[in-house]
XYZ file of C-alpha atoms in Angstrom:
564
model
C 0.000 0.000 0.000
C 1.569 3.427 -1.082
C 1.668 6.583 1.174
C -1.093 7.915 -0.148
C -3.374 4.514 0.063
C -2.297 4.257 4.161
C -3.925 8.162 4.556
C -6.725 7.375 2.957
C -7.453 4.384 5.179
C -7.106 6.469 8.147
C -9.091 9.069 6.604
C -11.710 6.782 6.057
C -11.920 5.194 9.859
C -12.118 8.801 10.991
C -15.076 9.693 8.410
C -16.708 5.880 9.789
C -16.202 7.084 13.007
C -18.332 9.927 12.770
C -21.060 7.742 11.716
C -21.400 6.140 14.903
C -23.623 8.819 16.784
C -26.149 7.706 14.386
C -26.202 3.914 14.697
C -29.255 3.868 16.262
C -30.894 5.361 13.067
C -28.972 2.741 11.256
C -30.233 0.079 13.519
C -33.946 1.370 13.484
C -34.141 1.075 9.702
C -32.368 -2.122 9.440
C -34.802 -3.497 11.583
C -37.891 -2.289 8.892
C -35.723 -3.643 6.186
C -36.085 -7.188 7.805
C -38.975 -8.018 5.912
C -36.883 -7.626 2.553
C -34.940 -10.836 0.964
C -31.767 -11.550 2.249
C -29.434 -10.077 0.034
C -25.700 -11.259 -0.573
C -23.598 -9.834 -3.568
C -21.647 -12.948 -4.008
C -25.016 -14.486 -5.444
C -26.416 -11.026 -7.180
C -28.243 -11.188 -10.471
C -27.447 -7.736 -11.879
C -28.480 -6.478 -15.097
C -26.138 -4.568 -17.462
C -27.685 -1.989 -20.319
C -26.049 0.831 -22.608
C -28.480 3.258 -21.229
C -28.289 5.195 -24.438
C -30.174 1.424 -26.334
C -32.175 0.309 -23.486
C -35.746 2.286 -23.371
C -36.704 5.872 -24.878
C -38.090 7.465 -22.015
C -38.013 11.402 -23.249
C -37.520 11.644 -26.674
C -37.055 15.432 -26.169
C -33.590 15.125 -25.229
C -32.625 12.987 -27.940
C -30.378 15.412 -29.753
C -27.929 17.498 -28.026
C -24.740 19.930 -28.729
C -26.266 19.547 -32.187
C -24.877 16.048 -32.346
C -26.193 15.825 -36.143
C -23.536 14.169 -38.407
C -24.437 10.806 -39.998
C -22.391 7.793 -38.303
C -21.530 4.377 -38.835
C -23.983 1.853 -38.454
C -24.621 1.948 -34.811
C -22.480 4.541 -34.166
C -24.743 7.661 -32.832
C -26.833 8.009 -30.066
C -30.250 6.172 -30.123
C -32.280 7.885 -27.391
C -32.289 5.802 -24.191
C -32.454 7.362 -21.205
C -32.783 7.254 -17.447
C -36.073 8.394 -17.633
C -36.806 5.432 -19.906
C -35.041 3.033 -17.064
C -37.199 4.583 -14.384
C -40.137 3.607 -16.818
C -39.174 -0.076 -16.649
C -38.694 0.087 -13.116
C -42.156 1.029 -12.613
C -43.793 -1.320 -14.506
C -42.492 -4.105 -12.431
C -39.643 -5.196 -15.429
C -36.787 -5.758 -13.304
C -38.583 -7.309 -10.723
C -40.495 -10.192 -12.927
C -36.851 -11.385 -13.776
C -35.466 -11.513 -10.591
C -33.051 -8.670 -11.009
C -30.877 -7.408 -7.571
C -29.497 -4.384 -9.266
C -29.155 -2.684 -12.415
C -25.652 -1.480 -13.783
C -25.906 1.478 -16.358
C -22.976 2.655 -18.500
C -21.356 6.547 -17.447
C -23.930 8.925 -17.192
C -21.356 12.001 -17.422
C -21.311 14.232 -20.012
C -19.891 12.957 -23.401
C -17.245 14.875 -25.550
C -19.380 17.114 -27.253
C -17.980 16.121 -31.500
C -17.603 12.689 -33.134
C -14.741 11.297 -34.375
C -13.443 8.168 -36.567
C -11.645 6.075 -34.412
C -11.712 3.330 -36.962
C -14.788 1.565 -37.323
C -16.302 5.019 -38.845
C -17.865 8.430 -37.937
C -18.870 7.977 -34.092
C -20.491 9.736 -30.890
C -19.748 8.876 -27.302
C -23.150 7.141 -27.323
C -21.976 4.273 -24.873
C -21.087 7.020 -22.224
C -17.098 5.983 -21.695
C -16.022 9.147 -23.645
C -15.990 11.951 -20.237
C -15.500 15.659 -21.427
C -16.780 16.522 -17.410
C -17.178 13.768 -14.740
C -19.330 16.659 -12.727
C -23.109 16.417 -14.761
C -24.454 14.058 -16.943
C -24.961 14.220 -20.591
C -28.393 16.090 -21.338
C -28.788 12.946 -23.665
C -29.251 10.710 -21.025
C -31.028 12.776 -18.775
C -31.339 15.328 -16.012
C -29.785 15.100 -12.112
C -33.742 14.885 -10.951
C -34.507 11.837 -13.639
C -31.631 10.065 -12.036
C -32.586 11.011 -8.351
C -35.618 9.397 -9.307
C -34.722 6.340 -10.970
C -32.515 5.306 -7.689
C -34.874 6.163 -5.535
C -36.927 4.147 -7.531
C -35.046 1.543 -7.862
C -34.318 1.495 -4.054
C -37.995 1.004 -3.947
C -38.309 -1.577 -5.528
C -36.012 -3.675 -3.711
C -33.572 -2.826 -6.696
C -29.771 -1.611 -6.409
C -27.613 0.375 -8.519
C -24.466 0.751 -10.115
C -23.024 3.202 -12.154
C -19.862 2.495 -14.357
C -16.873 4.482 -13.274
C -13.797 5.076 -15.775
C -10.628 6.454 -14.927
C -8.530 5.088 -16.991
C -8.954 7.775 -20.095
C -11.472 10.975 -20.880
C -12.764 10.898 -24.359
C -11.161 11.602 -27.902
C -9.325 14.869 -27.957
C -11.335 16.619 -31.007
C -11.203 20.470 -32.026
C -14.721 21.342 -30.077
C -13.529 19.441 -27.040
C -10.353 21.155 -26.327
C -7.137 19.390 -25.456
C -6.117 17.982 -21.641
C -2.666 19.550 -20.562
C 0.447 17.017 -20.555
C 0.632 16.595 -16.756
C -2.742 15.005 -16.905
C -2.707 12.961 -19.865
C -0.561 10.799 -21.947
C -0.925 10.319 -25.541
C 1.238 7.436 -26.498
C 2.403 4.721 -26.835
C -0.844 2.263 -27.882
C -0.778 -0.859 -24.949
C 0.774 -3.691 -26.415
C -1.123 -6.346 -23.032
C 1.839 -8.185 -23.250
C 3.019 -7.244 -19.569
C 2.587 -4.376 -16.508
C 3.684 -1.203 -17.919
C 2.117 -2.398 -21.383
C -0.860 -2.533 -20.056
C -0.899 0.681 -17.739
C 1.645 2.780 -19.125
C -0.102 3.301 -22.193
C -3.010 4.173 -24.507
C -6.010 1.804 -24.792
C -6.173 2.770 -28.562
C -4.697 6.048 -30.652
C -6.634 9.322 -29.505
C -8.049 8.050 -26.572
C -5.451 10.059 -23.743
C -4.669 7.909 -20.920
C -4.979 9.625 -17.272
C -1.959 10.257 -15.298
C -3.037 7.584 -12.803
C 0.409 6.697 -11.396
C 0.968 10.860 -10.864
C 1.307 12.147 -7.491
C 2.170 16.085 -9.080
C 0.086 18.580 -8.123
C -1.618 19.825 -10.837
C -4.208 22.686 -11.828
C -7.526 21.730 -13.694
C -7.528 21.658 -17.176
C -8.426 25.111 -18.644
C -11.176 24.066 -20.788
C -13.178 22.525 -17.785
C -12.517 25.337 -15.598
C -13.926 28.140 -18.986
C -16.688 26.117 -19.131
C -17.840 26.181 -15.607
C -17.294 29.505 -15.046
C -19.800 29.372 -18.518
C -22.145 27.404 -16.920
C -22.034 29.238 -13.728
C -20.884 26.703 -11.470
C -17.167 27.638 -11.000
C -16.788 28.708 -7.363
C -19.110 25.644 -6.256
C -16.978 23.082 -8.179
C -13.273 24.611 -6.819
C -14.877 24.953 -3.193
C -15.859 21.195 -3.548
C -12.323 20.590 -4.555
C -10.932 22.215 -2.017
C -13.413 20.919 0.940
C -12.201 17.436 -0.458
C -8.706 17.658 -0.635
C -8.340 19.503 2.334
C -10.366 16.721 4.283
C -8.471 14.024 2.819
C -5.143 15.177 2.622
C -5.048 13.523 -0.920
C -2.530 15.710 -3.918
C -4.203 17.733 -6.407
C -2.938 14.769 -8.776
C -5.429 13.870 -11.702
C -6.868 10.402 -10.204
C -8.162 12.405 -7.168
C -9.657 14.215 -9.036
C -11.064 12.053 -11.190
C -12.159 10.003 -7.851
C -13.569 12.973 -6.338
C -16.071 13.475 -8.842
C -16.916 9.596 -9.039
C -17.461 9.482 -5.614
C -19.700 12.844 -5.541
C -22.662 9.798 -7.311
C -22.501 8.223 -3.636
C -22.747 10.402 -1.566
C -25.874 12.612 -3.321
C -27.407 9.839 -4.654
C -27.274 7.059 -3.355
C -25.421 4.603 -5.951
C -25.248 1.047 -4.425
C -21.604 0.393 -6.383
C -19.306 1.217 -9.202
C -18.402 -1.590 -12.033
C -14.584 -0.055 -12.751
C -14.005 0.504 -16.400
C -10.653 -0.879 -17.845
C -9.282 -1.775 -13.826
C -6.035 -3.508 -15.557
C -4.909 -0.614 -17.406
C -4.686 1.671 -14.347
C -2.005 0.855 -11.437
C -3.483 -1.817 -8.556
C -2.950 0.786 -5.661
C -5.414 2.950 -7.734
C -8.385 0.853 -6.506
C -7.498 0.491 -3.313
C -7.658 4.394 -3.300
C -10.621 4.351 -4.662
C -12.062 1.649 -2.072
C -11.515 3.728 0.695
C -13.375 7.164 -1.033
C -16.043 5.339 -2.213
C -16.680 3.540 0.988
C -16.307 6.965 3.046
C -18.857 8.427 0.713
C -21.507 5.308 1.024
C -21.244 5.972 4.930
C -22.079 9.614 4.441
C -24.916 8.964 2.161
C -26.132 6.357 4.753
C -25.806 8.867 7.636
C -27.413 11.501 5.696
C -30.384 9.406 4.632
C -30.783 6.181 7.096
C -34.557 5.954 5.800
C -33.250 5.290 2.464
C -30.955 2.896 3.276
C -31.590 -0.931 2.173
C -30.147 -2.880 4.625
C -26.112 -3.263 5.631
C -24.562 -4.534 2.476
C -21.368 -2.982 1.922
C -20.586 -1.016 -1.135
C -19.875 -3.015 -4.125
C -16.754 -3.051 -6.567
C -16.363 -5.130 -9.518
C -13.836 -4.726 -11.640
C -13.212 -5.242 -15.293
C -10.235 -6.665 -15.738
C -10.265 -7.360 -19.164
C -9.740 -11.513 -19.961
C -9.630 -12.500 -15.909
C -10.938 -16.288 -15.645
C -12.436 -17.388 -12.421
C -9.152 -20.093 -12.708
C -6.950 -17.063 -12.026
C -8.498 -16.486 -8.184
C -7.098 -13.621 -6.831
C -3.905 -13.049 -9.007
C -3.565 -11.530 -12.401
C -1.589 -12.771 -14.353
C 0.284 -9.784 -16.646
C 3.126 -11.857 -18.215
C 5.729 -10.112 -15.990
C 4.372 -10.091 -12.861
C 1.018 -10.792 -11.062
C -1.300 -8.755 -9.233
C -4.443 -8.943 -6.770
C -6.971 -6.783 -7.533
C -9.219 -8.138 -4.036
C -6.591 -6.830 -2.194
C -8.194 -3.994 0.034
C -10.085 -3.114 -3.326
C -12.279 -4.751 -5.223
C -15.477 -7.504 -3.773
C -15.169 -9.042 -7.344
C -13.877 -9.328 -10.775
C -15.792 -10.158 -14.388
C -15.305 -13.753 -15.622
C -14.724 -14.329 -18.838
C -14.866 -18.180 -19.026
C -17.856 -19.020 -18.451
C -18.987 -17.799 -22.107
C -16.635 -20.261 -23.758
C -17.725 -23.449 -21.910
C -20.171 -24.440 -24.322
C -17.765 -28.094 -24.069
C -18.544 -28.191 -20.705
C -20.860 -30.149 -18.722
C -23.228 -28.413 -16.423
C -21.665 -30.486 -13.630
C -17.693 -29.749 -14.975
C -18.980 -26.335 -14.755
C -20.710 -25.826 -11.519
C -18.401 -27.956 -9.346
C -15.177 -25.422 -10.536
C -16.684 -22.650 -9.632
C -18.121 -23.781 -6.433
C -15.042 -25.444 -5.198
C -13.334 -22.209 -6.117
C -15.426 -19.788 -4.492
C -16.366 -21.656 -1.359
C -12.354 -22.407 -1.189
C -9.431 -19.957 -2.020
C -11.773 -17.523 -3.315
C -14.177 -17.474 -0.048
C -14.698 -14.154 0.908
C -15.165 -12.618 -2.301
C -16.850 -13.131 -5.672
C -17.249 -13.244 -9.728
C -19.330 -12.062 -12.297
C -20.329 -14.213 -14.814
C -21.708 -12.963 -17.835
C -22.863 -14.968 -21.483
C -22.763 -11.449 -23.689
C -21.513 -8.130 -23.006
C -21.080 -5.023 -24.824
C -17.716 -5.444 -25.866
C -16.797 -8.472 -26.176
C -16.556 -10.500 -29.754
C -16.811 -13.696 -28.992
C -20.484 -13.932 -26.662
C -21.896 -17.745 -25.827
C -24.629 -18.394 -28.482
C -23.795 -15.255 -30.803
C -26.507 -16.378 -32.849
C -29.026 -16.962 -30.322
C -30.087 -20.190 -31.411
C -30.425 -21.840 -27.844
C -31.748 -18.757 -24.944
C -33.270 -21.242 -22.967
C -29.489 -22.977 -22.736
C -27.917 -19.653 -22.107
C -30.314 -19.100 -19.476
C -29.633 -22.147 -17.603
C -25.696 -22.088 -17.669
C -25.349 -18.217 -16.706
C -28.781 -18.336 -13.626
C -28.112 -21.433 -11.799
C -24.047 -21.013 -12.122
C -22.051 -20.661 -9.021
C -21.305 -16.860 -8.494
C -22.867 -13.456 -9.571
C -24.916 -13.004 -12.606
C -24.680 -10.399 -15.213
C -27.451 -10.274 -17.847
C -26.734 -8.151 -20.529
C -29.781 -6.375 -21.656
C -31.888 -8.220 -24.394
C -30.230 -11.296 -23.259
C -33.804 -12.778 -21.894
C -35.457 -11.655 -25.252
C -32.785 -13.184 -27.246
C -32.196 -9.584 -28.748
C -29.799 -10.172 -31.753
C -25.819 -9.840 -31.476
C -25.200 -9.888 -35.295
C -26.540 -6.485 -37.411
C -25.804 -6.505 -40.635
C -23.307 -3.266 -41.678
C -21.723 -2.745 -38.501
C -17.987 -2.855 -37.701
C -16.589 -3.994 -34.495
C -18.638 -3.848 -31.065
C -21.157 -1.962 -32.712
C -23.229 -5.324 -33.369
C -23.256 -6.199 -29.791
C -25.300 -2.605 -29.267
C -28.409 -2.428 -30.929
C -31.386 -0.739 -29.438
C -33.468 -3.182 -26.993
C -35.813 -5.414 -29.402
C -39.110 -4.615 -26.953
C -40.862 -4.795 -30.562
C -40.288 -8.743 -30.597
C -41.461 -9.208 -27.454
C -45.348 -7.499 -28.161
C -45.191 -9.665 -31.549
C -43.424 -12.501 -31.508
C -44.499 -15.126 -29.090
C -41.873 -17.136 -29.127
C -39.796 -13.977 -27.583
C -42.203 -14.156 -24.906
C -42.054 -18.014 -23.869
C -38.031 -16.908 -23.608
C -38.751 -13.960 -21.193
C -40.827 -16.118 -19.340
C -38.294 -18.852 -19.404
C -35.371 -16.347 -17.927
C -37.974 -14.978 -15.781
C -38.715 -18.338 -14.140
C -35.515 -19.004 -13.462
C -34.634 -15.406 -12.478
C -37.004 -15.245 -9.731
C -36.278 -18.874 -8.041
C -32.688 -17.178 -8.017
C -33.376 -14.061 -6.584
C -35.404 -15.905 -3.781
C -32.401 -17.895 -2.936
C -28.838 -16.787 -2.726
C -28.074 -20.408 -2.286
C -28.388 -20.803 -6.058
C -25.389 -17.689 -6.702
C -23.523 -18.133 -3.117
C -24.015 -21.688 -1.814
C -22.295 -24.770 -2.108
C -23.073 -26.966 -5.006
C -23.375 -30.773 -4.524
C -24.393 -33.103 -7.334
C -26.881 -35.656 -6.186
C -27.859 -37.953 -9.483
C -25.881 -38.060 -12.700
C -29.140 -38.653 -14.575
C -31.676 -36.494 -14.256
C -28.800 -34.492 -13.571
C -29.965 -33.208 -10.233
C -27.530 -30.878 -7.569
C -28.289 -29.089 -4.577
C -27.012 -25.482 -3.032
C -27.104 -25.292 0.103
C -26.270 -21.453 2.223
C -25.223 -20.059 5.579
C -24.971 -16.939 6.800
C -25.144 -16.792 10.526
C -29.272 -17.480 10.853
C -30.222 -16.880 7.550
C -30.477 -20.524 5.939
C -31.129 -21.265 2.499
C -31.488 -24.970 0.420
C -32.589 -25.955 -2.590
C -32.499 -29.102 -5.556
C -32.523 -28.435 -8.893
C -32.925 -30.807 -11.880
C -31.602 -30.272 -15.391
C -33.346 -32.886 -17.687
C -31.983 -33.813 -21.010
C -33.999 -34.843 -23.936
C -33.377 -38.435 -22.977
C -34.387 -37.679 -19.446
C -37.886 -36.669 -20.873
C -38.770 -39.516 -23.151
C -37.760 -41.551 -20.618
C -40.321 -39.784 -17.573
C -43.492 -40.375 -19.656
C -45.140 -41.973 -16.810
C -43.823 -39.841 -13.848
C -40.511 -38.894 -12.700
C -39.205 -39.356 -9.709
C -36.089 -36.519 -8.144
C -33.511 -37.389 -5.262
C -33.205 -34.790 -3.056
C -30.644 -36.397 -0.720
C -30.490 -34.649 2.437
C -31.162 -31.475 1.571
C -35.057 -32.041 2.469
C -36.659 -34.250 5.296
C -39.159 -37.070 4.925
C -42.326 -35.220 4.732
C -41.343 -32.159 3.994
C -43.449 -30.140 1.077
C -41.746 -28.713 -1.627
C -42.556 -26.877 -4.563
C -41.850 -26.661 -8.418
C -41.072 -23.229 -8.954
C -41.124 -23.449 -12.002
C -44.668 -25.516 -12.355
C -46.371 -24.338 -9.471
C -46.894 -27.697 -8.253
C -46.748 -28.854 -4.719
C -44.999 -32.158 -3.812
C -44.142 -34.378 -0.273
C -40.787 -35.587 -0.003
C -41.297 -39.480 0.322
C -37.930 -42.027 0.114
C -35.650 -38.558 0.046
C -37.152 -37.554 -3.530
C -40.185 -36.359 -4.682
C -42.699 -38.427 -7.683
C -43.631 -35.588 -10.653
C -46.063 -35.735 -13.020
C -45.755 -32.425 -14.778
C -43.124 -30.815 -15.326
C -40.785 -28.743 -17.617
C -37.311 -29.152 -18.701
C -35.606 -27.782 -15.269
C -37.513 -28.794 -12.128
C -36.693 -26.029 -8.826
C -37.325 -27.576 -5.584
C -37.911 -24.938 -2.787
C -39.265 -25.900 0.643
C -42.922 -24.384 0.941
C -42.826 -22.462 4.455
């Protein structure tokens, strides 16, 4: 831990500290949040949209900083919104498919041009393009329409994270202005192939890399200051600046700044968590720096508002550290050295293996990852995800089997990301785009009111989603198989009283020729002789008799629950 990380962490016991005097408030409302699920991020089902392609909300923002230039196929902004996400929040979307919390991309204000960065004329659309960390784009909405969609959200039972990017600002173009040399650096391109060329570096050409390893004091960029002081806002934003660095003790170097602003989400809103942008191409310490602001500013939110507050759940940190496999545990491997990015940092990391195990039995599958989670990964967790919105190579590109895609990603071992339009099968190959462009069209909601065979997949994802959201056994518990064929396993979870079992069947094609006339599921120990259970997925009730349970009806996965 460098000098600066240590401050911080006494910083942050003293800002903790001061939350004490109000731990009765805390107490109070965690005792009204009792009759709410159990909630444990390790086995969180969180969904992941491009807020600009989810859902048009306000079509009256649609078109800002007269953003008019024709771009590449896919390549402009499409008109979701916050307001549109607060729209499916309301009408109960989220909460028919068993979603914990929903993970938007930045929010902040975009570079105002486009620019050709290769895969033709684009806009910062996708939000990961910052021209000011301080407001949001006026294309994805207003500081009230996002006030509103947490609180929203928080009613619903529903947490939030925003993405957080440090790493780079946008595309230096001629309206956008240029970021001084002591906070950027414009070369070389990352080559991945070890530490420094994968930190010390440029993601891709034009796309300035932050001074994240600085520790100069340095003066804001003058564009950002001009256009405050345009906007008005100039002596708030410096006195913020200077509240926060005097309170911290932090340098005026560009990552505290950067953090500052990040940061300013928790503690006025409300945000639940960050998902880090490009965590491997920004130095470890970074995010342990970042742990200790973030958590400071959760604690002050939580003081501020204790009637808002869900329950105790820490704030939440998963990083993107781009290629980590659940196989590597807690230690990157960078070619020339290895790093842990759990250490004092982040709760977990994305997985990208579990979208190329299309080889692997359900059983190879979910054994791994339990064993590894529930052994030298205990403690903390993984986010498994089938499609995403920038990588190529997505399980099932061409949708031909949801219903399988469903099954490996909701009953895996671990956290679950679905990326949006996964449940309606939305289509990850559009004819005349480049790149990750085809990954990002706008949300296919037009399938779903027309084609019925969208809907018997949303309501396939949705049955699975909500047996998962009602038991954190399926994301965080240990797996067990019980019968090779029906494949059958249990989860079973502990966490000091809260108790949580369950059996689940996976039946093959042979498996359901072969059941014409009933089928009968082990359940080994997991349920006592005469206990009721039920299908969630049928409805059906059922006494456990000879440790199993005789069906009659039934679909192709069977979710035993015990009926209370």
């Amino acid at each position: 831990m460098n000098r600066f990380s240590a401050l911080s962490l006494i910083m942050s016991v003293v800002l903790l500290a001061g939350c004490q005097n109000n731990s009765d408030k805390q107490h109070s409302n965690s005792d009204m949040a009792q009759d709410r699920p159990y909630f444990n991020w390790e086995g969180a089902t969180i969904y992941f949209m491009l807020t600009d392609r989810f859902n048009n909300g306000d079509p009256s923002n649609d078109v800002n900083f007269e953003r008019t230039e024709p771009t590449a196929v896919l390549r402009g902004f499409a008109g979701g919104d916050i307001a549109g996400v607060t729209q499916k929040i309301e009408s109960g979307y989220f909460n028919a498919l068993g979603v914990h919390a929903l993970w938007l991309t930045p929010l902040v204000e975009q570079i105002h041009a486009g620019t050709d960065e290769g895969t033709g004329f684009t806009y910062g659309y996708h939000g990961y393009w910052a021209k000011d960390w301080t407001v949001l784009d006026p294309n994805f909405g207003t500081q009230d329409e996002l006030k509103t969609m947490i609180e929203t959200a928080h009613e619903h039972g529903i947490r939030v994270l925003l993405d957080a990017v440090v790493n780079h600002h946008g595309p230096q173009t001629e309206a956008d202005g240029i970021w001084p040399e002591d906070w950027v650096r414009r070369g070389p391109t990352c080559t991945h192939d070890s530490y420094a060329g994968a930190t010390s570096c440029n993601l891709v050409e034009n796309l300035p890399d932050v001074l994240t390893e600085s520790n100069q004091e340095i003066a804001l960029p003058p564009q950002l200051v001009e256009k405050w002081k345009n906007e008005g806002r100039l002596e708030q934003e410096m006195a913020e600046l200077d509240a926060f660095f005097e309170r911290t003790g932090y340098p005026r170097a560009p990552r505290f700044y950067i953090m500052k602003w990040l940061s300013d989400y928790v503690a006025d809103y409300g945000i639940d968590g960050f998902r880090v942008d490009t965590a491997k191409h920004t130095e470890v310490t970074v995010w342990e720096e970042f742990r200790v602001i973030c958590d400071a500013a959760f604690a002050q939110w939580k003081q501020e508002n204790p009637e808002a507050v869900l329950d105790q759940s820490p704030f939440y940190l998963v990083g993107e550290v781009y290629s980590y496999d659940i196989h590597h545990m807690k230690d990157y491997d960078f070619g020339d050295r290895r790093e842990n990015f759990f250490n004092n940092s982040f709760d977990a990391l994305i997985n990208f293996h579990i979208k190329g195990t299309q080889d692997l039995s359900l059983e190879e599958l979910y054994s791994d990852y339990s064993n590894i989670l529930n052994g030298p990964m205990d403690g903390f967790g993984t986010l498994n995800f089938m499609s995403s919105h920038d990588d190529g190579s997505p399980f099932d590109k061409e949708r031909k089997n949801p219903y399988e895609t469903a099954r490996r990603l909701l009953l895996a071992p671990g956290a679950a990301q679905i990326y949006y339009g996964d449940e309606l099968a939305r289509p990850l190959i559009i004819e005349g785009t480049q790149g990750d462009a085809t990954l990002r069209s706008f949300m296919n909601w037009e399938d779903l009111d027309n084609n019925q065979q969208t809907a018997k997949i949303l309501n396939y994802w949705r049955g699975l989603g909500q047996f998962r959201a009602r038991h954190m056994a399926i994301g965080a518990g240990m797996h067990k198989q019980i019968t090779e064929a029906p494949y059958t396993f249990s989860r079973v979870f502990q966490d000091g009283d809260y108790q949580d079992r369950v059996v689940v069947a996976v039946l093959s094609d042979a498996d359901i020729k072969m059941a014409k006339e009933g089928l009968h599921i082990k359940v080994g120990d997991v349920f006592a002789q005469g206990t009721q259970v039920r299908d969630a997925f049928t409805g059906k009730v059922y006494t456990v008799s000879d440790k199993g349970v005789d069906l009659i009806e039934f679909e192709d996965v069977i979710l035993l629950e015990s009926v209370l």
